[in-house]
Short mmCIF file of C-alpha atoms in Angstrom, two decimals:
data_model
loop_
_atom_site.label_atom_id
_atom_site.label_comp_id
_atom_site.label_asym_id
_atom_site.label_seq_id
_atom_site.Cartn_x
_atom_site.Cartn_y
_atom_site.Cartn_z
CA MET A 1 0.00 -0.06 -0.06
CA VAL A 2 2.92 2.42 0.72
CA SER A 3 4.31 1.86 -2.82
CA ALA A 4 0.74 2.23 -4.49
CA ARG A 5 0.20 5.58 -2.47
CA CYS A 6 3.52 6.93 -3.60
CA LEU A 7 2.58 6.10 -7.27
CA PHE A 8 -0.70 7.69 -6.80
CA ASP A 9 0.51 10.85 -5.17
CA GLU A 10 2.90 11.26 -8.28
CA MET A 11 0.16 10.94 -10.80
CA SER A 12 -0.62 14.28 -12.55
CA ASN A 13 -4.04 13.02 -13.94
CA ARG A 14 -5.97 10.82 -11.65
CA GLU A 15 -9.01 9.26 -13.12
CA LEU A 16 -11.79 7.49 -11.27
CA VAL A 17 -10.17 4.10 -12.05
CA SER A 18 -7.31 5.10 -10.32
CA TRP A 19 -9.16 6.50 -7.29
CA ASN A 20 -11.01 3.25 -7.04
CA SER A 21 -7.94 1.03 -7.20
CA LEU A 22 -6.29 2.90 -4.35
CA ILE A 23 -9.55 3.10 -2.35
CA SER A 24 -10.15 -0.58 -2.91
CA GLY A 25 -6.73 -1.66 -1.95
CA TYR A 26 -6.88 0.28 1.42
CA SER A 27 -10.26 -1.41 2.17
CA GLN A 28 -9.11 -4.86 1.05
CA ALA A 29 -6.07 -4.56 3.28
CA GLY A 30 -8.10 -3.44 6.26
CA PHE A 31 -7.30 0.27 6.28
CA HIS A 32 -10.92 1.34 6.39
CA GLU A 33 -10.49 4.68 7.76
CA GLU A 34 -7.96 5.54 5.17
CA SER A 35 -10.19 4.15 2.53
CA LYS A 36 -13.10 6.41 3.65
CA LYS A 37 -10.84 9.45 3.88
CA LEU A 38 -9.59 9.01 0.38
CA TYR A 39 -13.11 8.30 -0.91
CA ARG A 40 -14.25 11.61 0.65
CA ASP A 41 -11.30 13.41 -0.99
CA MET A 42 -12.36 12.00 -4.37
CA LEU A 43 -15.94 13.24 -4.07
CA ALA A 44 -14.62 16.69 -2.96
CA LEU A 45 -12.58 16.80 -6.20
CA GLU A 46 -15.59 15.88 -8.08
CA GLY A 47 -17.44 18.86 -6.75
CA VAL A 48 -19.30 17.35 -3.93
CA HIS A 49 -18.64 18.33 -0.43
CA PRO A 50 -18.33 15.05 1.74
CA ASN A 51 -20.24 16.47 4.62
CA GLY A 52 -22.93 17.96 2.92
CA PRO A 53 -23.48 17.28 -0.85
CA THR A 54 -26.41 19.02 -2.78
CA LEU A 55 -28.96 16.40 -4.08
CA ASP A 56 -28.44 17.32 -7.74
CA THR A 57 -24.54 17.12 -7.61
CA TRP A 58 -24.43 13.98 -5.60
CA LEU A 59 -26.95 12.26 -7.95
CA MET A 60 -24.85 13.26 -10.96
CA VAL A 61 -21.74 11.73 -9.36
CA SER A 62 -23.30 8.64 -7.59
CA LEU A 63 -25.19 7.30 -10.57
CA ARG A 64 -21.95 6.75 -12.35
CA ASP A 65 -20.75 3.32 -12.28
CA PRO A 66 -17.05 3.95 -11.22
CA VAL A 67 -18.45 5.67 -8.09
CA LEU A 68 -20.73 2.73 -7.27
CA SER A 69 -17.88 0.31 -7.64
CA THR A 70 -16.13 2.51 -4.94
CA TRP A 71 -18.96 2.02 -2.47
CA ASN A 72 -19.01 -1.67 -3.38
CA ALA A 73 -15.14 -2.00 -2.95
CA ILE A 74 -15.19 -0.36 0.59
CA ILE A 75 -18.18 -2.42 1.71
CA SER A 76 -16.76 -5.66 0.30
CA GLY A 77 -13.46 -4.82 1.85
CA HIS A 78 -15.03 -4.58 5.23
CA VAL A 79 -16.79 -7.90 4.83
CA LYS A 80 -13.51 -9.62 3.84
CA ASN A 81 -11.87 -8.25 6.85
CA ASN A 82 -14.56 -9.37 9.05
CA GLN A 83 -15.69 -5.91 9.91
CA PHE A 84 -19.39 -6.73 9.33
CA GLN A 85 -21.00 -3.93 11.44
CA GLY A 86 -18.74 -1.43 9.55
CA ALA A 87 -20.00 -2.97 6.30
CA LEU A 88 -23.51 -2.42 7.24
CA ASP A 89 -22.89 1.08 8.62
CA PHE A 90 -21.18 2.01 5.29
CA PHE A 91 -24.08 0.53 3.38
CA ARG A 92 -26.72 2.81 5.28
CA GLU A 93 -24.53 5.76 4.63
CA MET A 94 -24.52 4.83 0.95
CA LEU A 95 -28.37 4.80 0.90
CA GLU A 96 -28.57 8.12 2.84
CA PHE A 97 -26.47 9.68 -0.02
CA GLY A 98 -29.05 8.48 -2.47
CA ALA A 99 -26.75 5.88 -4.30
CA ARG A 100 -28.65 2.74 -5.63
CA PRO A 101 -27.05 -0.62 -4.64
CA SER A 102 -26.24 -3.17 -7.22
CA ILE A 103 -26.18 -6.89 -7.16
CA VAL A 104 -22.58 -6.86 -5.89
CA THR A 105 -23.59 -4.49 -2.85
CA ILE A 106 -26.59 -6.65 -1.95
CA SER A 107 -24.49 -9.88 -2.13
CA SER A 108 -21.75 -8.22 0.23
CA ILE A 109 -24.44 -6.83 2.66
CA LEU A 110 -26.07 -10.37 2.86
CA ALA A 111 -22.74 -11.98 3.61
CA ALA A 112 -22.16 -9.40 6.30
CA LEU A 113 -25.59 -9.99 7.77
CA SER A 114 -25.13 -13.83 7.99
CA HIS A 115 -22.53 -13.19 10.66
CA LEU A 116 -24.54 -10.49 12.51
CA SER A 117 -27.76 -12.73 13.27
CA ASP A 118 -29.93 -9.76 12.07
CA LEU A 119 -32.94 -11.23 10.57
CA LYS A 120 -34.82 -8.11 10.70
CA VAL A 121 -32.46 -6.33 8.40
CA ALA A 122 -32.18 -9.38 6.21
CA LYS A 123 -36.01 -9.46 5.73
CA GLU A 124 -35.73 -5.61 4.85
CA ARG A 125 -33.25 -6.37 2.14
CA HIS A 126 -35.20 -9.23 0.67
CA PRO A 127 -38.09 -7.08 -0.70
CA TYR A 128 -35.48 -4.67 -2.09
CA ALA A 129 -33.94 -7.55 -4.01
CA ILE A 130 -37.32 -8.62 -5.23
CA LYS A 131 -38.31 -5.04 -6.36
CA HIS A 132 -35.09 -4.64 -8.38
CA ASP A 133 -35.06 -8.23 -9.85
CA TYR A 134 -31.87 -9.07 -7.99
CA GLU A 135 -33.46 -12.19 -6.45
CA GLU A 136 -33.01 -13.73 -9.87
CA ASN A 137 -29.29 -13.52 -9.40
CA VAL A 138 -27.93 -16.78 -7.89
CA TYR A 139 -25.64 -14.92 -5.70
CA VAL A 140 -28.17 -12.78 -4.00
CA ALA A 141 -30.60 -15.69 -3.75
CA THR A 142 -27.77 -17.73 -2.13
CA GLY A 143 -27.13 -14.97 0.31
CA ILE A 144 -30.88 -14.74 1.11
CA VAL A 145 -31.18 -18.52 1.61
CA ASP A 146 -27.91 -18.62 3.74
CA ASN A 147 -29.28 -15.63 6.02
CA TYR A 148 -32.70 -17.24 6.52
CA ALA A 149 -31.27 -20.71 7.24
CA LYS A 150 -28.94 -19.50 9.87
CA PHE A 151 -31.41 -17.43 11.53
CA GLY A 152 -33.70 -20.52 11.84
CA PHE A 153 -36.35 -18.96 9.21
CA ILE A 154 -36.31 -22.10 7.15
CA SER A 155 -39.69 -21.75 5.51
CA GLY A 156 -38.44 -18.30 4.06
CA ALA A 157 -35.20 -20.06 2.93
CA LYS A 158 -37.20 -22.85 1.29
CA THR A 159 -39.45 -20.27 -0.49
CA VAL A 160 -36.42 -18.49 -2.03
CA PHE A 161 -34.57 -21.71 -2.87
CA VAL A 162 -37.72 -23.33 -4.64
CA ARG A 163 -38.04 -19.97 -6.80
CA THR A 164 -34.38 -20.10 -7.87
CA ARG A 165 -34.01 -21.38 -11.35
CA ASP A 166 -30.23 -21.56 -12.13
CA ARG A 167 -29.13 -23.34 -8.82
CA SER A 168 -25.33 -24.05 -7.86
CA VAL A 169 -23.89 -26.16 -5.30
CA VAL A 170 -23.54 -23.17 -2.86
CA ILE A 171 -27.20 -22.44 -2.65
CA GLY A 172 -28.00 -26.23 -2.47
CA THR A 173 -25.56 -26.51 0.55
CA ALA A 174 -26.90 -23.48 2.17
CA ILE A 175 -30.45 -24.85 2.28
CA ILE A 176 -29.13 -28.43 3.14
CA SER A 177 -27.25 -26.72 6.08
CA GLY A 178 -30.32 -24.91 7.09
CA TYR A 179 -32.46 -28.02 7.37
CA ALA A 180 -29.46 -29.97 8.99
CA ALA A 181 -29.31 -27.24 11.64
CA GLN A 182 -32.90 -27.58 12.38
CA GLY A 183 -32.56 -31.21 12.97
CA ASP A 184 -34.65 -32.24 9.78
CA THR A 185 -32.14 -34.87 8.60
CA GLY A 186 -34.77 -36.48 6.20
CA VAL A 187 -35.30 -33.16 4.27
CA ALA A 188 -31.70 -32.51 4.16
CA LEU A 189 -30.80 -36.05 2.71
CA TYR A 190 -33.61 -35.61 0.14
CA LEU A 191 -32.33 -32.20 -1.00
CA PHE A 192 -28.84 -33.71 -1.31
CA ASN A 193 -30.18 -36.53 -3.67
CA GLU A 194 -31.97 -33.64 -5.50
CA MET A 195 -28.68 -31.98 -5.91
CA LEU A 196 -27.01 -34.97 -7.40
CA ASN A 197 -30.16 -35.48 -9.83
CA GLU A 198 -29.62 -31.99 -11.02
CA GLY A 199 -26.05 -32.92 -11.97
CA LEU A 200 -24.49 -30.53 -9.28
CA GLN A 201 -21.19 -31.74 -7.66
CA PRO A 202 -21.36 -31.39 -3.73
CA ASP A 203 -18.27 -29.94 -2.03
CA PRO A 204 -16.71 -30.53 1.46
CA VAL A 205 -19.15 -28.20 3.02
CA THR A 206 -21.92 -30.03 1.90
CA PHE A 207 -20.67 -33.20 3.45
CA THR A 208 -20.08 -31.38 6.77
CA ALA A 209 -23.57 -30.31 6.82
CA LEU A 210 -24.83 -33.89 6.07
CA LEU A 211 -22.59 -35.70 8.38
CA GLY A 212 -23.67 -33.35 11.23
CA ALA A 213 -27.23 -33.78 10.36
CA CYS A 214 -26.85 -37.69 10.53
CA ALA A 215 -24.92 -37.36 13.80
CA ARG A 216 -27.80 -35.45 15.42
CA ALA A 217 -30.39 -37.96 14.26
CA GLY A 218 -27.96 -40.95 15.21
CA LEU A 219 -27.89 -42.21 11.70
CA VAL A 220 -24.74 -44.32 11.94
CA GLU A 221 -25.08 -46.37 8.74
CA GLU A 222 -25.89 -43.37 6.56
CA SER A 223 -22.95 -41.55 8.11
CA TRP A 224 -20.67 -44.20 7.18
CA PHE A 225 -22.07 -44.50 3.59
CA LEU A 226 -21.48 -40.83 3.11
CA PHE A 227 -18.19 -40.75 4.61
CA ARG A 228 -16.87 -43.83 2.63
CA SER A 229 -18.30 -42.28 -0.55
CA LEU A 230 -16.18 -39.11 -0.40
CA VAL A 231 -13.22 -40.17 -2.14
CA PRO A 232 -14.28 -42.69 -4.83
CA ASN A 233 -17.42 -41.03 -5.78
CA TYR A 234 -16.65 -37.42 -5.40
CA GLY A 235 -12.92 -37.11 -5.16
CA ILE A 236 -13.00 -35.37 -1.87
CA GLU A 237 -10.39 -36.04 0.60
CA PRO A 238 -11.89 -36.11 4.23
CA ILE A 239 -10.86 -33.13 6.44
CA ALA A 240 -11.04 -32.59 10.35
CA GLU A 241 -14.73 -31.45 10.09
CA HIS A 242 -15.75 -34.72 8.44
CA TYR A 243 -14.04 -36.92 11.00
CA CYS A 244 -15.59 -34.80 13.77
#
């Protein structure tokens, strides 16, 4: 970051791409305050005062994709550095400024919410995703299913999962994990078989959820069957979580 900042400071013409690169770098590296400060410096140079933008000027700047990507970079940087509340705070600030979130923004926020156990906020984001057709995106749908499943709102998770057309192993694992956590091993195993029928290749996380579900239900034979199938059927080497 020191070298990147030196190069940036030496530039005579700084375009938005350059600003975004440095802001994203600070955010990804965990230097959130520096990232925010640089972002406000950028807005000031674009004719927007960071502490009091006029609506017309702000909309002119915020609706440009490069600026939206900056918001996304800062929010995702917070999430990747486990600063989940910070990501949510910055998201709210983004909304107050009038910027419209994108699929990338919503996906990042859903990832943060899954660590904050905030079902109320997750439910607030869901209608927004539906209104703007973001729920059709598999990443957003997966985030919603994962949030609802972790919060114990399994009926909501199932509704979103059923409506999702282009499913992936990630969203399949999210719903399986949700039912496994609820102790509904039968449904978890059924969904696993459905995943296989759809031609999806389960990953190590899928089997961690399934084995955990079988353990809670005392299904020893089913557990052995799944465990012994890891290498020959799926090419997955057992890890510590599977042995546990």
